[in-house]
Structure formats: structure tokens, C-alpha cells
mmCIF file with all atom_site columns, C-alpha atoms in Angstrom:
data_model
loop_
_atom_site.group_PDB
_atom_site.id
_atom_site.type_symbol
_atom_site.label_atom_id
_atom_site.label_alt_id
_atom_site.label_comp_id
_atom_site.label_asym_id
_atom_site.label_entity_id
_atom_site.label_seq_id
_atom_site.pdbx_PDB_ins_code
_atom_site.Cartn_x
_atom_site.Cartn_y
_atom_site.Cartn_z
_atom_site.occupancy
_atom_site.B_iso_or_equiv
_atom_site.pdbx_formal_charge
_atom_site.auth_seq_id
_atom_site.auth_comp_id
_atom_site.auth_asym_id
_atom_site.auth_atom_id
_atom_site.pdbx_PDB_model_num
ATOM 1   C CA . MET A 1 1   ? 52.100 13.481 80.613 1.00 0.00 ? 138 MET A CA 1
ATOM 2   C CA . ASP A 1 2   ? 51.610 16.744 82.281 1.00 0.00 ? 139 ASP A CA 1
ATOM 3   C CA . SER A 1 3   ? 48.438 18.594 82.234 1.00 0.00 ? 140 SER A CA 1
ATOM 4   C CA . PRO A 1 4   ? 48.169 21.161 79.370 1.00 0.00 ? 141 PRO A CA 1
ATOM 5   C CA . MET A 1 5   ? 46.559 23.564 81.865 1.00 0.00 ? 142 MET A CA 1
ATOM 6   C CA . LEU A 1 6   ? 49.894 23.745 83.689 1.00 0.00 ? 143 LEU A CA 1
ATOM 7   C CA . LEU A 1 7   ? 52.492 26.180 82.528 1.00 0.00 ? 144 LEU A CA 1
ATOM 8   C CA . SER A 1 8   ? 56.235 25.384 82.570 1.00 0.00 ? 145 SER A CA 1
ATOM 9   C CA . GLN A 1 9   ? 56.474 27.296 85.856 1.00 0.00 ? 146 GLN A CA 1
ATOM 10  C CA . GLY A 1 10  ? 53.801 25.031 87.494 1.00 0.00 ? 147 GLY A CA 1
ATOM 11  C CA . ASN A 1 11  ? 51.276 27.844 87.239 1.00 0.00 ? 148 ASN A CA 1
ATOM 12  C CA . LEU A 1 12  ? 47.838 26.980 85.939 1.00 0.00 ? 149 LEU A CA 1
ATOM 13  C CA . ARG A 1 13  ? 46.600 28.237 82.625 1.00 0.00 ? 150 ARG A CA 1
ATOM 14  C CA . ASP A 1 14  ? 43.111 28.995 83.979 1.00 0.00 ? 151 ASP A CA 1
ATOM 15  C CA . THR A 1 15  ? 42.657 32.760 83.828 1.00 0.00 ? 152 THR A CA 1
ATOM 16  C CA . PRO A 1 16  ? 40.365 32.601 80.780 1.00 0.00 ? 153 PRO A CA 1
ATOM 17  C CA . LEU A 1 17  ? 38.167 30.118 82.520 1.00 0.00 ? 154 LEU A CA 1
ATOM 18  C CA . VAL A 1 18  ? 37.969 31.667 85.839 1.00 0.00 ? 155 VAL A CA 1
ATOM 19  C CA . ASP A 1 19  ? 37.084 35.016 84.397 1.00 0.00 ? 156 ASP A CA 1
ATOM 20  C CA . LEU A 1 20  ? 34.067 33.747 82.335 1.00 0.00 ? 157 LEU A CA 1
ATOM 21  C CA . THR A 1 21  ? 30.739 34.796 83.648 1.00 0.00 ? 158 THR A CA 1
ATOM 22  C CA . LEU A 1 22  ? 28.441 33.151 80.865 1.00 0.00 ? 159 LEU A CA 1
ATOM 23  C CA . PRO A 1 23  ? 26.785 29.653 81.493 1.00 0.00 ? 160 PRO A CA 1
ATOM 24  C CA . LEU A 1 24  ? 29.211 26.730 80.943 1.00 0.00 ? 161 LEU A CA 1
ATOM 25  C CA . LEU A 1 25  ? 28.799 23.228 80.442 1.00 0.00 ? 162 LEU A CA 1
ATOM 26  C CA . PHE A 1 26  ? 32.197 21.020 80.711 1.00 0.00 ? 163 PHE A CA 1
ATOM 27  C CA . VAL A 1 27  ? 32.102 17.516 79.287 1.00 0.00 ? 164 VAL A CA 1
ATOM 28  C CA . ARG A 1 28  ? 34.884 15.666 80.612 1.00 0.00 ? 165 ARG A CA 1
ATOM 29  C CA . GLY A 1 29  ? 35.943 12.060 81.184 1.00 0.00 ? 166 GLY A CA 1
ATOM 30  C CA . SER A 1 30  ? 36.582 10.713 84.731 1.00 0.00 ? 167 SER A CA 1
ATOM 31  C CA . LYS A 1 31  ? 39.817 9.111  83.503 1.00 0.00 ? 168 LYS A CA 1
ATOM 32  C CA . ASP A 1 32  ? 41.300 12.277 81.624 1.00 0.00 ? 169 ASP A CA 1
ATOM 33  C CA . SER A 1 33  ? 44.923 12.151 81.923 1.00 0.00 ? 170 SER A CA 1
ATOM 34  C CA . MET A 1 34  ? 45.394 15.834 80.212 1.00 0.00 ? 171 MET A CA 1
ATOM 35  C CA . CYS A 1 35  ? 42.998 17.681 82.796 1.00 0.00 ? 172 CYS A CA 1
ATOM 36  C CA . LYS A 1 36  ? 43.070 15.567 86.144 1.00 0.00 ? 173 LYS A CA 1
ATOM 37  C CA . ALA A 1 37  ? 40.219 15.788 88.489 1.00 0.00 ? 174 ALA A CA 1
ATOM 38  C CA . GLY A 1 38  ? 42.187 17.540 91.143 1.00 0.00 ? 175 GLY A CA 1
ATOM 39  C CA . ILE A 1 39  ? 43.245 20.312 89.054 1.00 0.00 ? 176 ILE A CA 1
ATOM 40  C CA . PHE A 1 40  ? 39.932 20.717 87.304 1.00 0.00 ? 177 PHE A CA 1
ATOM 41  C CA . ALA A 1 41  ? 38.153 20.705 90.668 1.00 0.00 ? 178 ALA A CA 1
ATOM 42  C CA . ALA A 1 42  ? 40.345 23.668 91.923 1.00 0.00 ? 179 ALA A CA 1
ATOM 43  C CA . VAL A 1 43  ? 39.884 25.651 88.871 1.00 0.00 ? 180 VAL A CA 1
ATOM 44  C CA . LYS A 1 44  ? 36.161 25.059 88.901 1.00 0.00 ? 181 LYS A CA 1
ATOM 45  C CA . ALA A 1 45  ? 35.894 26.209 92.516 1.00 0.00 ? 182 ALA A CA 1
ATOM 46  C CA . ARG A 1 46  ? 37.329 29.662 91.443 1.00 0.00 ? 183 ARG A CA 1
ATOM 47  C CA . MET A 1 47  ? 35.115 30.098 88.470 1.00 0.00 ? 184 MET A CA 1
ATOM 48  C CA . THR A 1 48  ? 32.398 32.651 88.652 1.00 0.00 ? 185 THR A CA 1
ATOM 49  C CA . SER A 1 49  ? 30.079 31.601 85.678 1.00 0.00 ? 186 SER A CA 1
ATOM 50  C CA . VAL A 1 50  ? 26.267 32.007 86.680 1.00 0.00 ? 187 VAL A CA 1
ATOM 51  C CA . ASP A 1 51  ? 25.464 28.474 85.295 1.00 0.00 ? 188 ASP A CA 1
ATOM 52  C CA . LEU A 1 52  ? 28.243 26.114 85.714 1.00 0.00 ? 189 LEU A CA 1
ATOM 53  C CA . GLN A 1 53  ? 27.498 22.465 84.967 1.00 0.00 ? 190 GLN A CA 1
ATOM 54  C CA . VAL A 1 54  ? 29.784 19.537 84.540 1.00 0.00 ? 191 VAL A CA 1
ATOM 55  C CA . HIS A 1 55  ? 28.847 16.130 82.698 1.00 0.00 ? 192 HIS A CA 1
ATOM 56  C CA . GLU A 1 56  ? 31.389 13.606 83.418 1.00 0.00 ? 193 GLU A CA 1
ATOM 57  C CA . VAL A 1 57  ? 31.844 10.591 81.352 1.00 0.00 ? 194 VAL A CA 1
ATOM 58  C CA . GLU A 1 58  ? 32.438 7.563  83.849 1.00 0.00 ? 195 GLU A CA 1
ATOM 59  C CA . GLY A 1 59  ? 35.691 5.814  82.481 1.00 0.00 ? 196 GLY A CA 1
ATOM 60  C CA . GLY A 1 60  ? 36.212 8.181  79.788 1.00 0.00 ? 197 GLY A CA 1
ATOM 61  C CA . ASP A 1 61  ? 39.439 9.652  78.703 1.00 0.00 ? 198 ASP A CA 1
ATOM 62  C CA . HIS A 1 62  ? 40.325 13.022 77.373 1.00 0.00 ? 199 HIS A CA 1
ATOM 63  C CA . GLY A 1 63  ? 38.450 12.199 74.005 1.00 0.00 ? 200 GLY A CA 1
ATOM 64  C CA . LEU A 1 64  ? 35.558 10.719 76.007 1.00 0.00 ? 201 LEU A CA 1
ATOM 65  C CA . ALA A 1 65  ? 36.409 7.179  74.788 1.00 0.00 ? 202 ALA A CA 1
ATOM 66  C CA . VAL A 1 66  ? 35.616 4.490  77.392 1.00 0.00 ? 203 VAL A CA 1
ATOM 67  C CA . HIS A 1 67  ? 38.244 1.664  77.261 1.00 0.00 ? 204 HIS A CA 1
ATOM 68  C CA . ALA A 1 68  ? 36.680 -1.377 78.589 1.00 0.00 ? 205 ALA A CA 1
ATOM 69  C CA . GLY A 1 69  ? 37.853 -4.289 76.759 1.00 0.00 ? 206 GLY A CA 1
ATOM 70  C CA . LYS A 1 70  ? 35.553 -5.850 73.989 1.00 0.00 ? 207 LYS A CA 1
ATOM 71  C CA . GLN A 1 71  ? 32.827 -3.453 74.891 1.00 0.00 ? 208 GLN A CA 1
ATOM 72  C CA . SER A 1 72  ? 34.894 -0.352 74.339 1.00 0.00 ? 209 SER A CA 1
ATOM 73  C CA . LYS A 1 73  ? 33.130 0.847  71.050 1.00 0.00 ? 210 LYS A CA 1
ATOM 74  C CA . THR A 1 74  ? 29.769 0.233  72.830 1.00 0.00 ? 211 THR A CA 1
ATOM 75  C CA . ASN A 1 75  ? 30.352 1.942  75.857 1.00 0.00 ? 212 ASN A CA 1
ATOM 76  C CA . THR A 1 76  ? 31.992 4.945  74.010 1.00 0.00 ? 213 THR A CA 1
ATOM 77  C CA . GLN A 1 77  ? 28.882 5.141  71.898 1.00 0.00 ? 214 GLN A CA 1
ATOM 78  C CA . ASN A 1 78  ? 26.640 4.885  75.032 1.00 0.00 ? 215 ASN A CA 1
ATOM 79  C CA . ALA A 1 79  ? 28.713 7.575  76.803 1.00 0.00 ? 216 ALA A CA 1
ATOM 80  C CA . LEU A 1 80  ? 28.507 9.924  73.515 1.00 0.00 ? 217 LEU A CA 1
ATOM 81  C CA . GLU A 1 81  ? 24.766 9.398  73.509 1.00 0.00 ? 218 GLU A CA 1
ATOM 82  C CA . GLN A 1 82  ? 24.506 10.520 77.142 1.00 0.00 ? 219 GLN A CA 1
ATOM 83  C CA . VAL A 1 83  ? 26.736 13.580 76.411 1.00 0.00 ? 220 VAL A CA 1
ATOM 84  C CA . SER A 1 84  ? 24.407 14.559 73.533 1.00 0.00 ? 221 SER A CA 1
ATOM 85  C CA . ALA A 1 85  ? 21.560 14.436 75.920 1.00 0.00 ? 222 ALA A CA 1
ATOM 86  C CA . ALA A 1 86  ? 23.344 16.503 78.637 1.00 0.00 ? 223 ALA A CA 1
ATOM 87  C CA . ILE A 1 87  ? 24.148 19.032 75.960 1.00 0.00 ? 224 ILE A CA 1
ATOM 88  C CA . CYS A 1 88  ? 20.428 19.250 74.744 1.00 0.00 ? 225 CYS A CA 1
ATOM 89  C CA . GLU A 1 89  ? 19.314 19.645 78.431 1.00 0.00 ? 226 GLU A CA 1
ATOM 90  C CA . PHE A 1 90  ? 21.905 22.252 79.131 1.00 0.00 ? 227 PHE A CA 1
ATOM 91  C CA . ALA A 1 91  ? 20.836 24.223 75.824 1.00 0.00 ? 228 ALA A CA 1
ATOM 92  C CA . CYS A 1 92  ? 17.123 23.858 76.719 1.00 0.00 ? 229 CYS A CA 1
ATOM 93  C CA . MET A 1 93  ? 17.801 25.079 80.357 1.00 0.00 ? 230 MET A CA 1
ATOM 94  C CA . LEU A 1 94  ? 19.455 28.076 78.818 1.00 0.00 ? 231 LEU A CA 1
ATOM 95  C CA . GLN A 1 95  ? 16.555 28.820 76.472 1.00 0.00 ? 232 GLN A CA 1
ATOM 96  C CA . GLN A 1 96  ? 13.980 28.427 79.007 1.00 0.00 ? 233 GLN A CA 1
ATOM 97  C CA . LYS A 1 97  ? 16.052 30.999 81.161 1.00 0.00 ? 234 LYS A CA 1
ATOM 98  C CA . HIS A 1 98  ? 16.387 33.356 78.236 1.00 0.00 ? 235 HIS A CA 1
ATOM 99  C CA . VAL A 1 99  ? 12.480 33.163 77.391 1.00 0.00 ? 236 VAL A CA 1
ATOM 100 C CA . ALA A 1 100 ? 11.528 33.661 81.225 1.00 0.00 ? 237 ALA A CA 1
ATOM 101 C CA . GLU A 1 101 ? 13.690 36.736 81.147 1.00 0.00 ? 238 GLU A CA 1
ATOM 102 C CA . GLN A 1 102 ? 12.440 38.128 78.027 1.00 0.00 ? 239 GLN A CA 1
ATOM 103 C CA . SER A 1 103 ? 8.724  37.218 78.717 1.00 0.00 ? 240 SER A CA 1
ATOM 104 C CA . THR A 1 104 ? 6.200  39.711 79.498 1.00 0.00 ? 241 THR A CA 1
ATOM 105 C CA . ASP A 1 105 ? 3.455  37.015 79.783 1.00 0.00 ? 242 ASP A CA 1
ATOM 106 C CA . GLY A 1 106 ? 3.481  33.312 80.295 1.00 0.00 ? 243 GLY A CA 1
ATOM 107 C CA . SER A 1 107 ? 2.744  32.204 76.868 1.00 0.00 ? 244 SER A CA 1
ATOM 108 C CA . GLN A 1 108 ? 6.535  32.234 75.720 1.00 0.00 ? 245 GLN A CA 1
ATOM 109 C CA . GLN A 1 109 ? 7.600  30.309 78.855 1.00 0.00 ? 246 GLN A CA 1
ATOM 110 C CA . GLN A 1 110 ? 5.006  27.724 78.083 1.00 0.00 ? 247 GLN A CA 1
ATOM 111 C CA . ASP A 1 111 ? 6.365  27.607 74.491 1.00 0.00 ? 248 ASP A CA 1
ATOM 112 C CA . ALA A 1 112 ? 9.853  27.049 75.671 1.00 0.00 ? 249 ALA A CA 1
ATOM 113 C CA . GLN A 1 113 ? 8.756  24.205 78.101 1.00 0.00 ? 250 GLN A CA 1
ATOM 114 C CA . SER A 1 114 ? 6.722  22.684 75.246 1.00 0.00 ? 251 SER A CA 1
ATOM 115 C CA . HIS A 1 115 ? 9.920  22.832 73.089 1.00 0.00 ? 252 HIS A CA 1
ATOM 116 C CA . HIS A 1 116 ? 12.034 21.338 76.051 1.00 0.00 ? 253 HIS A CA 1
ATOM 117 C CA . LYS A 1 117 ? 9.894  18.256 76.293 1.00 0.00 ? 254 LYS A CA 1
ATOM 118 C CA . GLN A 1 118 ? 9.756  17.742 72.632 1.00 0.00 ? 255 GLN A CA 1
ATOM 119 C CA . THR A 1 119 ? 13.573 17.873 72.296 1.00 0.00 ? 256 THR A CA 1
ATOM 120 C CA . HIS A 1 120 ? 14.153 15.678 75.331 1.00 0.00 ? 257 HIS A CA 1
ATOM 121 C CA . ALA A 1 121 ? 11.796 13.163 73.959 1.00 0.00 ? 258 ALA A CA 1
ATOM 122 C CA . VAL A 1 122 ? 13.450 13.304 70.664 1.00 0.00 ? 259 VAL A CA 1
ATOM 123 C CA . THR A 1 123 ? 16.923 12.874 72.198 1.00 0.00 ? 260 THR A CA 1
ATOM 124 C CA . GLU A 1 124 ? 15.846 10.077 74.414 1.00 0.00 ? 261 GLU A CA 1
ATOM 125 C CA . SER A 1 125 ? 13.835 7.998  71.742 1.00 0.00 ? 262 SER A CA 1
ATOM 126 C CA . SER A 1 126 ? 15.318 8.624  68.402 1.00 0.00 ? 263 SER A CA 1
ATOM 127 C CA . SER A 1 127 ? 17.884 11.202 67.566 1.00 0.00 ? 264 SER A CA 1
ATOM 128 C CA . LEU A 1 128 ? 20.572 8.783  68.227 1.00 0.00 ? 265 LEU A CA 1
ATOM 129 C CA . ASP A 1 129 ? 19.155 5.678  66.662 1.00 0.00 ? 266 ASP A CA 1
ATOM 130 C CA . GLN A 1 130 ? 21.396 3.227  65.086 1.00 0.00 ? 267 GLN A CA 1
ATOM 131 C CA . GLY A 1 131 ? 19.436 3.127  61.843 1.00 0.00 ? 268 GLY A CA 1
ATOM 132 C CA . PRO A 1 132 ? 20.507 4.327  58.489 1.00 0.00 ? 269 PRO A CA 1
ATOM 133 C CA . PRO A 1 133 ? 21.182 8.092  58.283 1.00 0.00 ? 270 PRO A CA 1
ATOM 134 C CA . ALA A 1 134 ? 18.312 8.696  56.112 1.00 0.00 ? 271 ALA A CA 1
ATOM 135 C CA . LYS A 1 135 ? 15.828 7.222  58.689 1.00 0.00 ? 272 LYS A CA 1
ATOM 136 C CA . ARG A 1 136 ? 17.608 9.043  61.811 1.00 0.00 ? 273 ARG A CA 1
ATOM 137 C CA . LYS A 1 137 ? 15.438 12.091 62.876 1.00 0.00 ? 274 LYS A CA 1
ATOM 138 C CA . LYS A 1 138 ? 17.404 15.399 63.181 1.00 0.00 ? 275 LYS A CA 1
ATOM 139 C CA . LEU A 1 139 ? 17.547 17.070 66.532 1.00 0.00 ? 276 LEU A CA 1
ATOM 140 C CA . VAL A 1 140 ? 16.333 20.705 65.929 1.00 0.00 ? 277 VAL A CA 1
ATOM 141 C CA . MET A 1 141 ? 16.502 23.245 68.638 1.00 0.00 ? 278 MET A CA 1
#
């Protein structure tokens, strides 16, 4: 299957991505057949985003599923938990930068750092518990 980033003439459909300057987090599978690593790397190299991060799901396909025999469901679930943590960390990093830019004193920055620690702890320990939905803690940012 050809990459959906490629137009019929073989040109990349990357202008919207390359022109973005806002912070970006890409989440991609290392075995994504729809956006192959080489094409993604070439586009990423030309991007002008100030905060560009990539979280790659090892063995993940375009939908982030990790196909590994009998352990596929467990591996995919573990991968999605890692994705969730990466998204939380990225959001917290953005929040800390925003607070630091807006802060005229150190108190707001300390609040953001405290919030980040709390959010990170919830992400690691309980937001992705396997328990019944009623007992799961919600991640609030």
C-alpha cells in the first residue's frame, strides 16, 4: 500500500505539517505501513515546530496495535498505556512552559511543577488500572 502522504505524482502531501510552528507530539508505530519511517523522517526534518516530539510504539502498526502472537492484546494495551503517559508528559511540559512564560513570580511555576508531579504519579500508578471503571481514577489536567 502506498503512503497516504504521497500524492499521485509522487509528491509529498506535507505542506500543512511543515508549516506548523506550534508544539507537536507525533505518536506513531514503528511498523506503520501507511506512513513509513523514511518518509516521516524526511518530513520531520523539514518541520519548523518549536517543540516537536515523537513517541514511537515499538512494533506498532498505523493504529498502534502491536501484533506479537498470543500476547498481541497485552502488548497493545501496554503500548497504549505508554502512549497515554507520553501524551500526559507532553501536555504537562506545555503547561509548565506556558506558566513560566506568564509568571511574574515563582509561585505559578511551582504550582505547575507540583501539578506535573501529581499528574505523572497518577498516570504511572492508577489512571490505567485494570479494575472496574467505577474504581478507576480519572486523570485531570
